[in-house]
Amino acid sequence: MRIGVYVDGFNLYYGARGLCGRCTPGWRWLNLRALATDLVGRHTRWPDARVHRIVYCTARIDGVSNPSGQADQDIYLKALLATGSVDHIEYGTYVARVKTAPLAVKGPQGRPELVSPEWPVMVQDGRGGPVDAAVFMVSYASREEKGTDVNLAAHLLPDVLRGAVDGVLVISNDSDLRFPVEQARLHVPVGIINPSHNYLAGDLRGRPSDGVGGHWWARLVAADLTSHQLPDPVGSYRRPAGW
C-alpha cells in the first residue's frame, strides 16, 4: 500500500515549536521520512503500508528581515534532499508587510478578546469624559507564508486521482485543506496528523467511514520530533547551532 505524505512545512514548524519550546534544541533537524514511517506504522491498520512519496510544502524565509533564519533553513532544505528524507519540495512565497488590527489578549478558550480602556490607560473625549467603547488599534510587522495550502492540495489531489498513491498522510492543522482532504477521502484512506497542541481544526474532522473508509486522526507529541532527527552531519551540511 503506497502512502503519499504531504507536509505543510510552516504549520509543522510552528506546531512543533509550541510542543518543544522555541529555544529548546533537538527538534528542528527533523527527519520527515522517519517520522512519517513511524506514524504510519503506529497509527494505522493499513495492510503493508509503506511511505512511497513525501512532498514538503514550504516557503523560503525572507533573507532581508531574517538572514540567519534564511541561512539555517537553506541548510535544512538541502539536507532533506541529500538524505532522501523528502522526494519533492514545493515552494510558496514568504511575505513581510505591515498590518493593523485591534489590540487583544487571549481569552479563556484561546480566542482573542479586545482590550477595552481601563486604568492605568484610559481614553477621554474632548471634554474629559471617558470613552468606554474605544478600541485600541496597533500596527505590527506580519511575516507569513503564502501558497502552502494550495501547493499541498495541488500535489495531493492529482496523486490520488491518477492512482499514484493508495493512501494519504497529511501533516497539517490548516482548515483551508478541508476540500482537498474531503475529496481524497472519497478515493483513498486518509490520515491527518495535527502537529500542534491546539485542537484539531473542525474542517479537518470527519468519520473513519467517510468515502472509502479507513481514515484516522492523530496528534504529534514532542517525543515524535526529538526521536526522528537527521544524522549530523549530512554530507557537508551540519545541523545549525541551537537546532
mmCIF file of N, CA, C and O in Angstrom, residues 109-147:
data_model
loop_
_atom_site.group_PDB
_atom_site.id
_atom_site.type_symbol
_atom_site.label_atom_id
_atom_site.label_comp_id
_atom_site.label_asym_id
_atom_site.label_seq_id
_atom_site.Cartn_x
_atom_site.Cartn_y
_atom_site.Cartn_z
ATOM 1 N N GLN A 109 -10.732 30.549 26.341
ATOM 2 C CA GLN A 109 -10.769 29.469 25.358
ATOM 3 C C GLN A 109 -9.736 29.654 24.251
ATOM 4 O O GLN A 109 -9.786 28.971 23.240
ATOM 5 N N GLY A 110 -8.813 30.579 24.481
ATOM 6 C CA GLY A 110 -7.784 30.824 23.483
ATOM 7 C C GLY A 110 -8.203 31.772 22.379
ATOM 8 O O GLY A 110 -7.419 32.058 21.472
ATOM 9 N N ARG A 111 -9.418 32.279 22.432
ATOM 10 C CA ARG A 111 -9.895 33.207 21.410
ATOM 11 C C ARG A 111 -9.527 34.645 21.796
ATOM 12 O O ARG A 111 -9.438 34.977 22.975
ATOM 13 N N PRO A 112 -9.342 35.519 20.806
ATOM 14 C CA PRO A 112 -8.961 36.902 21.115
ATOM 15 C C PRO A 112 -10.082 37.685 21.779
ATOM 16 O O PRO A 112 -11.245 37.568 21.386
ATOM 17 N N GLU A 113 -9.733 38.448 22.795
ATOM 18 C CA GLU A 113 -10.671 39.366 23.437
ATOM 19 C C GLU A 113 -10.113 40.774 23.312
ATOM 20 O O GLU A 113 -8.966 41.033 23.700
ATOM 21 N N LEU A 114 -10.902 41.676 22.755
ATOM 22 C CA LEU A 114 -10.439 43.038 22.534
ATOM 23 C C LEU A 114 -10.165 43.732 23.862
ATOM 24 O O LEU A 114 -10.889 43.535 24.846
ATOM 25 N N VAL A 115 -9.107 44.530 23.881
ATOM 26 C CA VAL A 115 -8.731 45.280 25.078
ATOM 27 C C VAL A 115 -9.570 46.552 25.151
ATOM 28 O O VAL A 115 -9.624 47.329 24.186
ATOM 29 N N SER A 116 -10.228 46.779 26.274
ATOM 30 C CA SER A 116 -11.044 47.975 26.484
ATOM 31 C C SER A 116 -10.295 48.969 27.364
ATOM 32 O O SER A 116 -9.418 48.582 28.146
ATOM 33 N N PRO A 117 -10.631 50.248 27.242
ATOM 34 C CA PRO A 117 -9.979 51.241 28.098
ATOM 35 C C PRO A 117 -10.280 51.001 29.574
ATOM 36 O O PRO A 117 -11.438 50.794 29.958
ATOM 37 N N GLU A 118 -9.271 50.981 30.398
ATOM 38 C CA GLU A 118 -9.407 50.934 31.846
ATOM 39 C C GLU A 118 -8.083 51.370 32.443
ATOM 40 O O GLU A 118 -7.044 51.284 31.808
ATOM 41 N N TRP A 119 -8.129 51.853 33.646
ATOM 42 C CA TRP A 119 -6.902 52.329 34.262
ATOM 43 C C TRP A 119 -5.894 51.191 34.396
ATOM 44 O O TRP A 119 -6.285 50.062 34.658
ATOM 45 N N PRO A 120 -4.610 51.477 34.097
ATOM 46 C CA PRO A 120 -3.972 52.800 34.027
ATOM 47 C C PRO A 120 -3.992 53.470 32.664
ATOM 48 O O PRO A 120 -3.372 54.530 32.496
ATOM 49 N N VAL A 121 -4.664 52.896 31.662
ATOM 50 C CA VAL A 121 -4.737 53.553 30.356
ATOM 51 C C VAL A 121 -6.205 53.787 30.015
ATOM 52 O O VAL A 121 -6.958 52.837 29.841
ATOM 53 N N MET A 122 -6.585 55.054 29.954
ATOM 54 C CA MET A 122 -7.967 55.415 29.647
ATOM 55 C C MET A 122 -8.000 56.288 28.392
ATOM 56 O O MET A 122 -6.996 56.885 28.008
ATOM 57 N N VAL A 123 -9.172 56.337 27.771
ATOM 58 C CA VAL A 123 -9.393 57.203 26.622
ATOM 59 C C VAL A 123 -10.460 58.222 27.008
ATOM 60 O O VAL A 123 -11.507 57.851 27.549
ATOM 61 N N GLN A 124 -10.180 59.506 26.741
ATOM 62 C CA GLN A 124 -11.133 60.558 27.080
ATOM 63 C C GLN A 124 -11.528 61.331 25.836
ATOM 64 O O GLN A 124 -10.756 61.440 24.874
ATOM 65 N N ASP A 125 -12.749 61.866 25.861
ATOM 66 C CA ASP A 125 -13.174 62.726 24.761
ATOM 67 C C ASP A 125 -12.685 64.148 25.000
ATOM 68 O O ASP A 125 -11.948 64.423 25.963
ATOM 69 N N GLY A 126 -13.116 65.085 24.139
ATOM 70 C CA GLY A 126 -12.621 66.457 24.225
ATOM 71 C C GLY A 126 -13.027 67.172 25.489
ATOM 72 O O GLY A 126 -12.399 68.173 25.878
ATOM 73 N N ARG A 127 -14.040 66.680 26.208
ATOM 74 C CA ARG A 127 -14.484 67.316 27.443
ATOM 75 C C ARG A 127 -13.951 66.590 28.685
ATOM 76 O O ARG A 127 -14.354 66.883 29.803
ATOM 77 N N GLY A 128 -13.092 65.583 28.446
ATOM 78 C CA GLY A 128 -12.509 64.864 29.586
ATOM 79 C C GLY A 128 -13.336 63.689 30.051
ATOM 80 O O GLY A 128 -13.019 63.060 31.068
ATOM 81 N N GLY A 129 -14.404 63.376 29.330
ATOM 82 C CA GLY A 129 -15.223 62.238 29.705
ATOM 83 C C GLY A 129 -14.650 60.928 29.173
ATOM 84 O O GLY A 129 -13.952 60.918 28.148
ATOM 85 N N PRO A 130 -14.912 59.829 29.851
ATOM 86 C CA PRO A 130 -14.366 58.537 29.407
ATOM 87 C C PRO A 130 -15.046 58.044 28.131
ATOM 88 O O PRO A 130 -16.250 58.236 27.934
ATOM 89 N N VAL A 131 -14.264 57.411 27.263
ATOM 90 C CA VAL A 131 -14.787 56.776 26.050
ATOM 91 C C VAL A 131 -14.674 55.272 26.269
ATOM 92 O O VAL A 131 -13.690 54.628 25.898
ATOM 93 N N ASP A 132 -15.676 54.707 26.900
ATOM 94 C CA ASP A 132 -15.605 53.308 27.315
ATOM 95 C C ASP A 132 -15.562 52.333 26.140
ATOM 96 O O ASP A 132 -15.032 51.234 26.250
ATOM 97 N N ALA A 133 -16.133 52.714 25.004
ATOM 98 C CA ALA A 133 -16.217 51.798 23.864
ATOM 99 C C ALA A 133 -15.037 51.938 22.902
ATOM 100 O O ALA A 133 -15.049 51.359 21.814
ATOM 101 N N ALA A 134 -14.030 52.675 23.309
ATOM 102 C CA ALA A 134 -12.877 52.881 22.423
ATOM 103 C C ALA A 134 -12.163 51.553 22.140
ATOM 104 O O ALA A 134 -12.152 50.642 22.966
ATOM 105 N N VAL A 135 -11.588 51.445 20.959
ATOM 106 C CA VAL A 135 -10.802 50.270 20.557
ATOM 107 C C VAL A 135 -9.372 50.715 20.281
ATOM 108 O O VAL A 135 -9.145 51.668 19.532
ATOM 109 N N PHE A 136 -8.418 50.068 20.916
ATOM 110 C CA PHE A 136 -7.014 50.379 20.683
ATOM 111 C C PHE A 136 -6.544 49.687 19.403
ATOM 112 O O PHE A 136 -6.642 48.461 19.277
ATOM 113 N N MET A 137 -6.046 50.460 18.446
ATOM 114 C CA MET A 137 -5.542 49.913 17.200
ATOM 115 C C MET A 137 -4.018 49.932 17.206
ATOM 116 O O MET A 137 -3.404 50.886 17.690
ATOM 117 N N VAL A 138 -3.417 48.874 16.689
ATOM 118 C CA VAL A 138 -1.962 48.787 16.626
ATOM 119 C C VAL A 138 -1.544 48.394 15.209
ATOM 120 O O VAL A 138 -2.287 47.733 14.481
ATOM 121 N N SER A 139 -0.346 48.812 14.832
ATOM 122 C CA SER A 139 0.258 48.324 13.588
ATOM 123 C C SER A 139 1.389 47.378 13.981
ATOM 124 O O SER A 139 2.041 47.571 15.008
ATOM 125 N N TYR A 140 1.588 46.348 13.174
ATOM 126 C CA TYR A 140 2.589 45.349 13.524
ATOM 127 C C TYR A 140 3.181 44.736 12.255
ATOM 128 O O TYR A 140 2.574 44.757 11.183
ATOM 129 N N ALA A 141 4.391 44.196 12.412
ATOM 130 C CA ALA A 141 5.055 43.527 11.297
ATOM 131 C C ALA A 141 4.485 42.123 11.152
ATOM 132 O O ALA A 141 4.481 41.345 12.099
ATOM 133 N N SER A 142 3.981 41.802 9.987
ATOM 134 C CA SER A 142 3.406 40.485 9.716
ATOM 135 C C SER A 142 4.310 39.745 8.740
ATOM 136 O O SER A 142 4.615 40.239 7.655
ATOM 137 N N ARG A 143 4.756 38.569 9.156
ATOM 138 C CA ARG A 143 5.569 37.726 8.277
ATOM 139 C C ARG A 143 4.856 36.393 8.126
ATOM 140 O O ARG A 143 4.658 35.685 9.097
ATOM 141 N N GLU A 144 4.451 36.077 6.932
ATOM 142 C CA GLU A 144 3.674 34.865 6.735
ATOM 143 C C GLU A 144 3.961 34.246 5.374
ATOM 144 O O GLU A 144 4.399 34.923 4.445
ATOM 145 N N GLU A 145 3.712 32.943 5.304
ATOM 146 C CA GLU A 145 3.891 32.246 4.037
ATOM 147 C C GLU A 145 2.587 32.292 3.265
ATOM 148 O O GLU A 145 1.502 32.357 3.831
ATOM 149 N N LYS A 146 2.713 32.228 1.953
ATOM 150 C CA LYS A 146 1.556 32.216 1.069
ATOM 151 C C LYS A 146 1.696 31.060 0.087
ATOM 152 O O LYS A 146 2.764 30.819 -0.456
ATOM 153 N N GLY A 147 0.621 30.351 -0.122
ATOM 154 C CA GLY A 147 0.582 29.335 -1.161
ATOM 155 C C GLY A 147 0.814 27.918 -0.698
ATOM 156 O O GLY A 147 0.658 26.979 -1.492
#
